[in-house]
mmCIF file of C-alpha atoms in Angstrom:
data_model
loop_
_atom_site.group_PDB
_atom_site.id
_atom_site.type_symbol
_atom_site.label_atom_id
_atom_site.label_comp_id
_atom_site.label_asym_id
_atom_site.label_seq_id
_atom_site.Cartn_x
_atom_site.Cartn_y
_atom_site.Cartn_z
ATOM 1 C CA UNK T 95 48.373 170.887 103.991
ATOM 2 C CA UNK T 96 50.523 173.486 104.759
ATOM 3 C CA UNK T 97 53.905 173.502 106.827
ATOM 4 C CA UNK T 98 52.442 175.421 109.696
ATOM 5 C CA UNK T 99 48.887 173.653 109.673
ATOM 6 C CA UNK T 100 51.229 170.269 109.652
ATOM 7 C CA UNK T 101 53.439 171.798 112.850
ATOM 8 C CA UNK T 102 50.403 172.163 114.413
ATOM 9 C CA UNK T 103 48.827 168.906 113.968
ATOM 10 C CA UNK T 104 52.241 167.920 115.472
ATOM 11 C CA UNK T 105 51.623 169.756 118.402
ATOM 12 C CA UNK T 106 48.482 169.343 119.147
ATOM 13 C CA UNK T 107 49.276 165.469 118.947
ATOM 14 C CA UNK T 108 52.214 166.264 121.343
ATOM 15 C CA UNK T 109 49.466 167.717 123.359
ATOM 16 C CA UNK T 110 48.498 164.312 124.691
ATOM 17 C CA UNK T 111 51.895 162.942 124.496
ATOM 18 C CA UNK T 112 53.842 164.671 127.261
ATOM 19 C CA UNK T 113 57.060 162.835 126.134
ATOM 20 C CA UNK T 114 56.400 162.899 122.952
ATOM 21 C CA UNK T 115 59.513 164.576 121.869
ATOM 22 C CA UNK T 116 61.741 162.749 125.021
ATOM 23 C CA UNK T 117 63.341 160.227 122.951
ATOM 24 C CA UNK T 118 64.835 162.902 119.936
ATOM 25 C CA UNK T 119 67.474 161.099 117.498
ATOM 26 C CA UNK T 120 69.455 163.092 114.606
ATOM 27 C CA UNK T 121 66.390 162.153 111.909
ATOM 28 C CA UNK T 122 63.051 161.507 114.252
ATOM 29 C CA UNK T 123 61.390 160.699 117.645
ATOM 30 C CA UNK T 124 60.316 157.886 119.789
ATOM 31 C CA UNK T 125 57.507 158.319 122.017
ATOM 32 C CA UNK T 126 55.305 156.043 124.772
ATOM 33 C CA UNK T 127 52.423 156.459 122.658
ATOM 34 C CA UNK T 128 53.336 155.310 119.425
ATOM 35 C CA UNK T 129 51.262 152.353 119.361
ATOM 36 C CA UNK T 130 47.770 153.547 121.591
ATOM 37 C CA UNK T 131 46.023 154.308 118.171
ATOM 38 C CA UNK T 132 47.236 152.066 115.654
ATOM 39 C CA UNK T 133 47.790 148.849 118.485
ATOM 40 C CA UNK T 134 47.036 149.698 121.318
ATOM 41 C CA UNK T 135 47.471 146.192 122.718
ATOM 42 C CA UNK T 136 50.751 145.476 121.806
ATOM 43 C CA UNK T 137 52.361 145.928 125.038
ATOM 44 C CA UNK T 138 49.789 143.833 126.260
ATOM 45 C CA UNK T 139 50.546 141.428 123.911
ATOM 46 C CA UNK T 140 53.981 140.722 124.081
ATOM 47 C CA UNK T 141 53.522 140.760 128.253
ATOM 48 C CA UNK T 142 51.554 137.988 128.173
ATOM 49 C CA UNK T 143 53.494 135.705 125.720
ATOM 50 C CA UNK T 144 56.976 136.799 127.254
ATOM 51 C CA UNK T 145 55.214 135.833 130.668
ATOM 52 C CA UNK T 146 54.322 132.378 129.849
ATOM 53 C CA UNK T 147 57.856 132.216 128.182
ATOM 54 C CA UNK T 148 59.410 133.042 131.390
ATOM 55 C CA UNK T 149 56.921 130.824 133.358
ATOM 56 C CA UNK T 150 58.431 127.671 131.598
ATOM 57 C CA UNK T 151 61.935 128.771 131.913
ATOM 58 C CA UNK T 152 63.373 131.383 134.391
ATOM 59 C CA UNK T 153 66.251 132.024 131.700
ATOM 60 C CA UNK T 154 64.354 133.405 129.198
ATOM 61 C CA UNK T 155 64.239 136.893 130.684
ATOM 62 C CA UNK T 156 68.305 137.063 130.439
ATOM 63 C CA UNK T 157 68.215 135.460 127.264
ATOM 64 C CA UNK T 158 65.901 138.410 125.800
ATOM 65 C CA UNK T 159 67.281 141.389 127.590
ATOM 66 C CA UNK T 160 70.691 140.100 126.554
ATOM 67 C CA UNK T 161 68.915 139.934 122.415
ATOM 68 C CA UNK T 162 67.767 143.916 123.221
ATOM 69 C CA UNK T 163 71.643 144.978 124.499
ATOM 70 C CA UNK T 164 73.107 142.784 121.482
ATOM 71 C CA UNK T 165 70.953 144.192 119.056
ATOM 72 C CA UNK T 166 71.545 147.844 120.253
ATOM 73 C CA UNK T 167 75.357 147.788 120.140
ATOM 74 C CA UNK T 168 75.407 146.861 115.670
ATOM 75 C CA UNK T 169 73.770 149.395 113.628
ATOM 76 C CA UNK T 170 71.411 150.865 116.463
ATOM 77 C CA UNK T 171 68.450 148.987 118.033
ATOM 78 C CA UNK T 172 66.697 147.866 114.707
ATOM 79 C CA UNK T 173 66.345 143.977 115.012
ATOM 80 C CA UNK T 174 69.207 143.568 112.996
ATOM 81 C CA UNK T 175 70.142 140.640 115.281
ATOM 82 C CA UNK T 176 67.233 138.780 114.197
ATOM 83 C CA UNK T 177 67.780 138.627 111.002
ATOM 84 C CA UNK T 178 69.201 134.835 109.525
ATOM 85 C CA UNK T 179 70.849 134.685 106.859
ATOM 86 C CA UNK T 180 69.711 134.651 103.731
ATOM 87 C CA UNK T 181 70.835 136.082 100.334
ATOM 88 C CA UNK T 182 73.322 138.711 100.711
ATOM 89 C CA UNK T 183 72.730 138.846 104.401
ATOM 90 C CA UNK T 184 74.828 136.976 106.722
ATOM 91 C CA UNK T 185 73.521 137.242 110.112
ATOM 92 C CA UNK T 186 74.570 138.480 113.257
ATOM 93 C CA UNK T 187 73.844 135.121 115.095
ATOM 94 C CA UNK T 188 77.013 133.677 113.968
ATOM 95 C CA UNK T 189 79.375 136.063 115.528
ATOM 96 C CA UNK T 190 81.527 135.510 118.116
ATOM 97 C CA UNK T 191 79.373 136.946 120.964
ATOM 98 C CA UNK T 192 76.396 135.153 119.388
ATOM 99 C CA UNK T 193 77.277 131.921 118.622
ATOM 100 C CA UNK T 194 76.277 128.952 120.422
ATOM 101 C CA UNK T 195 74.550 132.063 123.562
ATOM 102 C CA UNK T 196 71.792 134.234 121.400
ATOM 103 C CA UNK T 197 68.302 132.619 122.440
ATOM 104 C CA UNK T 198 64.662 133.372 122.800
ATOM 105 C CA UNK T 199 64.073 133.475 118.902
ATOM 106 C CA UNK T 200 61.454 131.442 118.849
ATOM 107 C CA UNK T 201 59.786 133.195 121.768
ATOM 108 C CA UNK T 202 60.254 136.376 119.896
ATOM 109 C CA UNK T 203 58.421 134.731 116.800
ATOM 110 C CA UNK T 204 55.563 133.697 119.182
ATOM 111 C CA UNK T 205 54.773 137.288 120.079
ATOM 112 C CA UNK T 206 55.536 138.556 116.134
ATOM 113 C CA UNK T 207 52.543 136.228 115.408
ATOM 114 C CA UNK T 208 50.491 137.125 118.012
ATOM 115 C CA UNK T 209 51.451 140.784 116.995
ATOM 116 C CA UNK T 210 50.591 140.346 114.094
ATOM 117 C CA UNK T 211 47.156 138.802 114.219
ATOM 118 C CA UNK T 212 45.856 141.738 116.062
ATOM 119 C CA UNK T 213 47.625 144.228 113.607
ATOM 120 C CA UNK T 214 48.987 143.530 110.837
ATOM 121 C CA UNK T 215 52.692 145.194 109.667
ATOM 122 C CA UNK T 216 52.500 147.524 112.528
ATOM 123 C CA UNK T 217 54.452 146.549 115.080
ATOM 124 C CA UNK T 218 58.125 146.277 114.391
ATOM 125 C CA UNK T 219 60.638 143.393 115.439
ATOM 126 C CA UNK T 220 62.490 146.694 117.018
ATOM 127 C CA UNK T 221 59.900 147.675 119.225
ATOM 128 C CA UNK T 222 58.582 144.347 120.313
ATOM 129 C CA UNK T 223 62.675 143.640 121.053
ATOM 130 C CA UNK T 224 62.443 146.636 123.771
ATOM 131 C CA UNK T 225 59.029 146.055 125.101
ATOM 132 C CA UNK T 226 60.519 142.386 125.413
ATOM 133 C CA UNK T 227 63.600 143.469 127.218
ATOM 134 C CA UNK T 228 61.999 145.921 130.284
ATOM 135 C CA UNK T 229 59.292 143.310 130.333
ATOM 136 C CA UNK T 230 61.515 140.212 131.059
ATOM 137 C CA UNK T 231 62.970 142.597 133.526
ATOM 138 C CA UNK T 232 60.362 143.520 135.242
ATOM 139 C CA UNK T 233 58.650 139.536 135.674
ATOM 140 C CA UNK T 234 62.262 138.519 137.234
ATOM 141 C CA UNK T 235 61.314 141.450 139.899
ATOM 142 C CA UNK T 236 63.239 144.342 138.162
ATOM 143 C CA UNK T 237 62.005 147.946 137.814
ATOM 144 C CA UNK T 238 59.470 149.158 135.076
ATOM 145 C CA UNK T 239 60.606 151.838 132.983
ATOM 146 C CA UNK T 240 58.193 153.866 129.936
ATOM 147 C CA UNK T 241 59.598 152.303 126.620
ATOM 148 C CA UNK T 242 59.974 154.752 124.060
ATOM 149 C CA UNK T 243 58.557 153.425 120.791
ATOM 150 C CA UNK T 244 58.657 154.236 116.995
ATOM 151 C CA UNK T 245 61.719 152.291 115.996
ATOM 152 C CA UNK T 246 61.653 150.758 112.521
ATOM 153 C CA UNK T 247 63.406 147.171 111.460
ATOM 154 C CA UNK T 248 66.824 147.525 109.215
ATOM 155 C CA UNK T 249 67.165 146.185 105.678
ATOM 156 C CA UNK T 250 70.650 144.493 107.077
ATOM 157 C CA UNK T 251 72.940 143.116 109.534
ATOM 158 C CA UNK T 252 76.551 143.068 110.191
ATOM 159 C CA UNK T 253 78.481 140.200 111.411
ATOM 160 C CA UNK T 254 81.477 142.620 111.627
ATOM 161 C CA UNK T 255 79.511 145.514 113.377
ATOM 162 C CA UNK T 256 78.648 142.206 115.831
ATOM 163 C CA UNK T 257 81.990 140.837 116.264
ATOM 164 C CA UNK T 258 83.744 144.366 117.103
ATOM 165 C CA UNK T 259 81.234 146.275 119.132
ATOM 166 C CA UNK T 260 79.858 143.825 121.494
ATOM 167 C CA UNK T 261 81.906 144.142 124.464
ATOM 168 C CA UNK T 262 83.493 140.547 125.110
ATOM 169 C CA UNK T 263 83.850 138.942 129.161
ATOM 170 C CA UNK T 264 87.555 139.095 128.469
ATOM 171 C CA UNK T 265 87.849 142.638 127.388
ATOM 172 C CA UNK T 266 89.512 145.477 129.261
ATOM 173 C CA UNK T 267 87.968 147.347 131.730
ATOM 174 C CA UNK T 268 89.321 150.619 128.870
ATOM 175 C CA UNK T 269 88.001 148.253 125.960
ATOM 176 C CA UNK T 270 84.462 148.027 127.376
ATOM 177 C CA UNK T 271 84.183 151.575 128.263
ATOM 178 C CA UNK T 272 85.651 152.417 124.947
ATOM 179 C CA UNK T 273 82.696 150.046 123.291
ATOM 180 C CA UNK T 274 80.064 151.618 125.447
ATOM 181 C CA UNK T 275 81.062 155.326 124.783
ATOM 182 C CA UNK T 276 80.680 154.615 121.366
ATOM 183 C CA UNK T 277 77.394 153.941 121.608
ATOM 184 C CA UNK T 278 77.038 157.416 123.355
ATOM 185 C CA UNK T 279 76.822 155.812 126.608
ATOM 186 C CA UNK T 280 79.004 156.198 130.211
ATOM 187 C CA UNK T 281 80.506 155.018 132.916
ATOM 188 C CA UNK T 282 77.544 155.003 134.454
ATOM 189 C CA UNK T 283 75.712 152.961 132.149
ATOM 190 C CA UNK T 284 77.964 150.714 131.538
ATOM 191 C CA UNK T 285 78.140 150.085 135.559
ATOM 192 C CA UNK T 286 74.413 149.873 135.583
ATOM 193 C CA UNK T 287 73.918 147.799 133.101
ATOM 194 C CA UNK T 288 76.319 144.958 133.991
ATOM 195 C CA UNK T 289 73.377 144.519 136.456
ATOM 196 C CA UNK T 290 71.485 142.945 134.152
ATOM 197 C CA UNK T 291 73.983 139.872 135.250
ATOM 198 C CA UNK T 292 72.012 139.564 138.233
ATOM 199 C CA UNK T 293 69.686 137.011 136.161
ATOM 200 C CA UNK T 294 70.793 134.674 133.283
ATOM 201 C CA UNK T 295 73.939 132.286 132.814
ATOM 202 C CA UNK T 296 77.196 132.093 131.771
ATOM 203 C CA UNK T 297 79.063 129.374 129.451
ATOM 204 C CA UNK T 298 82.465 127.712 130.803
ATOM 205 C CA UNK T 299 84.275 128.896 127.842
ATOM 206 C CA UNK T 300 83.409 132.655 128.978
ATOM 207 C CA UNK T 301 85.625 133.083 132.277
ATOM 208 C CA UNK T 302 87.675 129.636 131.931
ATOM 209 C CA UNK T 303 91.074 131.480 131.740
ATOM 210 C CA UNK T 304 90.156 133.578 135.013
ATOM 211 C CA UNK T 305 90.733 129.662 136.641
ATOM 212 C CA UNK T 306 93.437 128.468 135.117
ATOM 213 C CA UNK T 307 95.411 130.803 132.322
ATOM 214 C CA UNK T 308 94.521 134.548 133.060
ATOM 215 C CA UNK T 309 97.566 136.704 132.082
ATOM 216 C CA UNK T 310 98.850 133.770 129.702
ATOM 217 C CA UNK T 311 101.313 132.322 132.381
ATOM 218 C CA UNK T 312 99.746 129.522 133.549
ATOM 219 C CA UNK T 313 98.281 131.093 136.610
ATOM 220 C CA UNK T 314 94.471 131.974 137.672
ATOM 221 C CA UNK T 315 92.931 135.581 138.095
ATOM 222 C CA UNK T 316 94.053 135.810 141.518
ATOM 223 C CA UNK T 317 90.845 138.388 141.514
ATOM 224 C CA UNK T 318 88.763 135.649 141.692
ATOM 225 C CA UNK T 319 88.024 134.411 145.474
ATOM 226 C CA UNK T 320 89.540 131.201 145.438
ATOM 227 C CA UNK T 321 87.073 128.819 147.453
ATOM 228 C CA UNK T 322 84.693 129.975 144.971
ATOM 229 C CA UNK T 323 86.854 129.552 141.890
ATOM 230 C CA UNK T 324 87.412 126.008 143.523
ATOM 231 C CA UNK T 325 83.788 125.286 142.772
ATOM 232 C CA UNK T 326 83.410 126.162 139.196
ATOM 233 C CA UNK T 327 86.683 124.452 138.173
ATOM 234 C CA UNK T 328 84.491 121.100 139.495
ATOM 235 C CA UNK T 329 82.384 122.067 136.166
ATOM 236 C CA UNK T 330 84.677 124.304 134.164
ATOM 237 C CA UNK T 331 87.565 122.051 133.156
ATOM 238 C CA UNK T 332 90.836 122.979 131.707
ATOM 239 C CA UNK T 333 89.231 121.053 128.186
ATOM 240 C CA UNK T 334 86.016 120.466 127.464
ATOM 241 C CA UNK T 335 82.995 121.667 128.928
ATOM 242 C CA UNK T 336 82.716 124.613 126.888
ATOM 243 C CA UNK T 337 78.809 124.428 126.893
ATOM 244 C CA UNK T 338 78.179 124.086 130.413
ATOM 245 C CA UNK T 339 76.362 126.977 132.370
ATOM 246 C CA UNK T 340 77.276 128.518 135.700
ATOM 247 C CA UNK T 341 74.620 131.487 136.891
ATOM 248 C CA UNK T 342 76.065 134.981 136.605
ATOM 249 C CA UNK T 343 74.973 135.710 139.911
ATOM 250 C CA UNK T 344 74.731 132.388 142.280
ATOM 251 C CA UNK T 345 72.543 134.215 145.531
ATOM 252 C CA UNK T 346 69.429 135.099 143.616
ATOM 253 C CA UNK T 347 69.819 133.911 139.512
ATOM 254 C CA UNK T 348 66.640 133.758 138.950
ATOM 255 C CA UNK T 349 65.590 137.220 140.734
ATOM 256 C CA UNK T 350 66.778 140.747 139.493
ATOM 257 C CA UNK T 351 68.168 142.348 142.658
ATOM 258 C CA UNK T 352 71.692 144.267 143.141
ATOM 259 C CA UNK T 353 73.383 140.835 144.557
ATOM 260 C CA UNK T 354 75.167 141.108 140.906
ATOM 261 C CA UNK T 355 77.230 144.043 142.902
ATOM 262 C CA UNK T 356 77.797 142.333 146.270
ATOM 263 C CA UNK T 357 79.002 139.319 144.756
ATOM 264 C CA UNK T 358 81.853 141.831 142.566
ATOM 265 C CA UNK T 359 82.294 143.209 146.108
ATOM 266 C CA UNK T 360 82.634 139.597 147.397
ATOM 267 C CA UNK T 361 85.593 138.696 144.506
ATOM 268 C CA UNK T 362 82.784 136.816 142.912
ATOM 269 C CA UNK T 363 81.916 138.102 140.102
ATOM 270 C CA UNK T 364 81.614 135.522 137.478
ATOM 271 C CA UNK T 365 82.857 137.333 133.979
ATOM 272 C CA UNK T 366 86.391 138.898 133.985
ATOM 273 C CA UNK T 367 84.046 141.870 132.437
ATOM 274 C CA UNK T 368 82.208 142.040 136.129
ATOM 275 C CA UNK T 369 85.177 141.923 138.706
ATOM 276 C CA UNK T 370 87.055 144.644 136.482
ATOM 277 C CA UNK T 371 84.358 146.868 137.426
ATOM 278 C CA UNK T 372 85.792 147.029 140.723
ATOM 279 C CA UNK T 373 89.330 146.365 140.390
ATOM 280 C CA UNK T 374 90.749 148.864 137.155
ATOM 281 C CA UNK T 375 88.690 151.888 137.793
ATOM 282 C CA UNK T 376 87.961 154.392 140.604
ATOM 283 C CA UNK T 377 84.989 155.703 139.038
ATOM 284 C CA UNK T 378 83.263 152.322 138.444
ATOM 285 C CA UNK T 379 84.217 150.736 141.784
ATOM 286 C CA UNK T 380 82.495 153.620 143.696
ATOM 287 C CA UNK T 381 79.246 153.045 141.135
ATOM 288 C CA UNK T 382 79.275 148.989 142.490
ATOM 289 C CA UNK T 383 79.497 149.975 146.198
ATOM 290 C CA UNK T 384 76.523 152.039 145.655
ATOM 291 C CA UNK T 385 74.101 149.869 143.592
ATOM 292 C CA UNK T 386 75.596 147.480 146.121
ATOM 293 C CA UNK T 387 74.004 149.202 149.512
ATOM 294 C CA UNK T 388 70.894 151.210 147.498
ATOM 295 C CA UNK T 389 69.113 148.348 145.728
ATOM 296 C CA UNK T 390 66.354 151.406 144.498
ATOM 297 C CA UNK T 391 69.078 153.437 143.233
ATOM 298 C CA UNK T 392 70.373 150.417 141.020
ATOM 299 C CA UNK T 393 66.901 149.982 139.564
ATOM 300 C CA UNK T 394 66.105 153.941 138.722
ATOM 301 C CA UNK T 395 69.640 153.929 136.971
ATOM 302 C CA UNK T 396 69.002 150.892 135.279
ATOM 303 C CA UNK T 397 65.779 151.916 134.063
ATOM 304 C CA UNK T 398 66.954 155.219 132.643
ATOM 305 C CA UNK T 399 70.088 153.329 131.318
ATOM 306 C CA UNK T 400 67.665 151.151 129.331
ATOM 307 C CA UNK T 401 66.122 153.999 127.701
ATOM 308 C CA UNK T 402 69.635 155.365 126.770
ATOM 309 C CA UNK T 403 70.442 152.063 125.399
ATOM 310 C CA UNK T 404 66.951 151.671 123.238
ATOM 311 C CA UNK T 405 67.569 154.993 121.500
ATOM 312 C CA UNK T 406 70.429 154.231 119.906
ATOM 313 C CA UNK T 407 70.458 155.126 116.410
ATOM 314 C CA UNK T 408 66.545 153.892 115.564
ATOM 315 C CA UNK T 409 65.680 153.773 112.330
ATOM 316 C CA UNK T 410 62.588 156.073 112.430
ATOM 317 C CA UNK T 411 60.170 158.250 109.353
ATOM 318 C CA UNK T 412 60.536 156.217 105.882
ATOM 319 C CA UNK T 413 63.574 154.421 107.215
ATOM 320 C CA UNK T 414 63.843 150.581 107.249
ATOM 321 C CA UNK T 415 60.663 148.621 107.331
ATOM 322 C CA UNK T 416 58.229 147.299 109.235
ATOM 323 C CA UNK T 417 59.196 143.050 108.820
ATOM 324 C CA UNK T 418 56.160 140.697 108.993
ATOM 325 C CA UNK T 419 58.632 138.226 109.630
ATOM 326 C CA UNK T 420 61.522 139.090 112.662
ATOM 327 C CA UNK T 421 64.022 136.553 110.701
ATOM 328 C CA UNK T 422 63.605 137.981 107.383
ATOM 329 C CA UNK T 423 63.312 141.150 105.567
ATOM 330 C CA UNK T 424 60.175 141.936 103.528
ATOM 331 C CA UNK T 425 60.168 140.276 99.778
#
């Protein structure tokens, strides 16, 4: 076949694929349609596991976006997270930000199976990750969003990659930003999607200095409205308690809204990574009041943040694999 007849096939292909060429990277595309010929129920598929998932426990839908945002932030989004060690791999669920907080593996292994049942090494861990992620969003009452699709699985992980990138709920408002504009992503995104902490939970150890230690003097985050602060000490001790949860956004945890933003505007935001969003920048503060009064701009930013996130540096062509197994890579 020739280089213009092949061109052409492209196009014509492209014909039927309007966005075909939306989701461009440096070596190859992601498109909507990647699946409809060679599984075309795979969407389908993971909706209906992820549902019953979610049915059972609420949490599960942070607990799997929150997979989808670590996994994008080390090495691109190309299920690198999932990966346990093994050999010369040491995983990513050992780091810091993972440790004793990444769930929803097994869930993630349910759909895999189901995947592939109904075909066979085609679906990557990847792909099912984002379909996952704008799925659990949308059952907890969040908006939809057209997941671009084509990513392949990586060969590797990196614990490093996982300990430096991942922005931490004691970070900077400058180191966060920093960490997201790495990832080619803005102020914007990074405001929109700290919404995602509208669902989901949050361990003692993750904000326990904003109560009692914040600047290392001895004194709280003074950030932090104190009648409120007065409630999670109750279950947030000076020692011990490390494991127990406290919801990210205590009006609605269980329902994706834009609370997440009047609660920051309320001085109670959980994370020291959520109030900082409207204390140590103009740019970002003005970004909160808005998702804060426009619920339906929140969700169209969020959406198209989510698609910014998921094309970060896929592995796409000959690249990487497809893994029959999320926790492993292929023998």
């Amino acid at each position: 076949m020739s280089q213009l007849t092949s061109f052409l096939l492209v196009l014509s292909l492209c014909a039927f694929a309007p966005l075909c060429f939306s989701g461009k990277t440096k070596r190859g595309y992601l498109y909507p349609q990647f699946y409809d010929h060679s599984c075309p129920k795979a969407q389908e598929i993971v909706r209906s596991v992820l549902a019953k998932a979610v049915a059972k426990e609420a949490r599960m839908a942070a607990s799997i976006l929150r997979l989808h945002f670590h996994d994008c932030f080390v090495q691109g989004c190309d299920a690198s997270i999932l990966l346990d060690s093994s050999g010369t791999i040491v995983s990513e669920k050992r780091s810091n930000p993972n440790r004793n907080s990444a769930r929803g593996f097994e869930v993630l292994d349910e759909i895999k199976s189901a995947l592939e049942k109904e075909c066979p090494r085609t679906v990557s861990c990847a792909d099912l990750l984002a379909i996952a992620a704008k799925e659990s969003t949308v059952l907890r009452g969040g908006p939809s969003w057209e997941v671009l699709l084509g990513r392949r699985d990586s060969r590797s992980a990196s614990l490093s990659g996982s300990n430096n990138n991942i922005p931490a709920p004691n970070n900077t408002f400058q180191t966060i930003l920093t960490k997201f504009k790495r990832q080619g992503l803005d102020i914007v995104d990074l405001v929109a999607l700290s919404g995602s902490h509208t669902i989901g939970n949050a361990r003692c150890t993750s904000f326990r200095q904003r109560l009692y230690n914040q600047s290392g003097n001895g004194q709280p985050d003074y950030t932090l409205d104190q009648s409120y602060a007065a409630q999670l000490k109750t279950r947030c001790p000076k020692s011990g308690g490390d494991q127990n949860l406290f919801f990210l956004d205590y009006v609605s945890p269980t329902k994706f809204d834009n609370y997440y933003y009047k609660n920051i505007l309320a001085s109670k935001g959980l994370l020291n990574s959520d109030q900082v969003l409207l204390t140590k920048n103009e740019g970002s503060k003005e970004l909160v009041k808005e998702y804060a009064e426009n619920s339906q701009l929140f969700f169209e930013q969020f959406a198209k943040s989510m698609v910014k996130m998921g094309n970060i540096s896929p592995l796409t062509g000959s690249r990487g694999e497809i893994r029959k197994n999320c926790r492993k890579v292929n023998s």
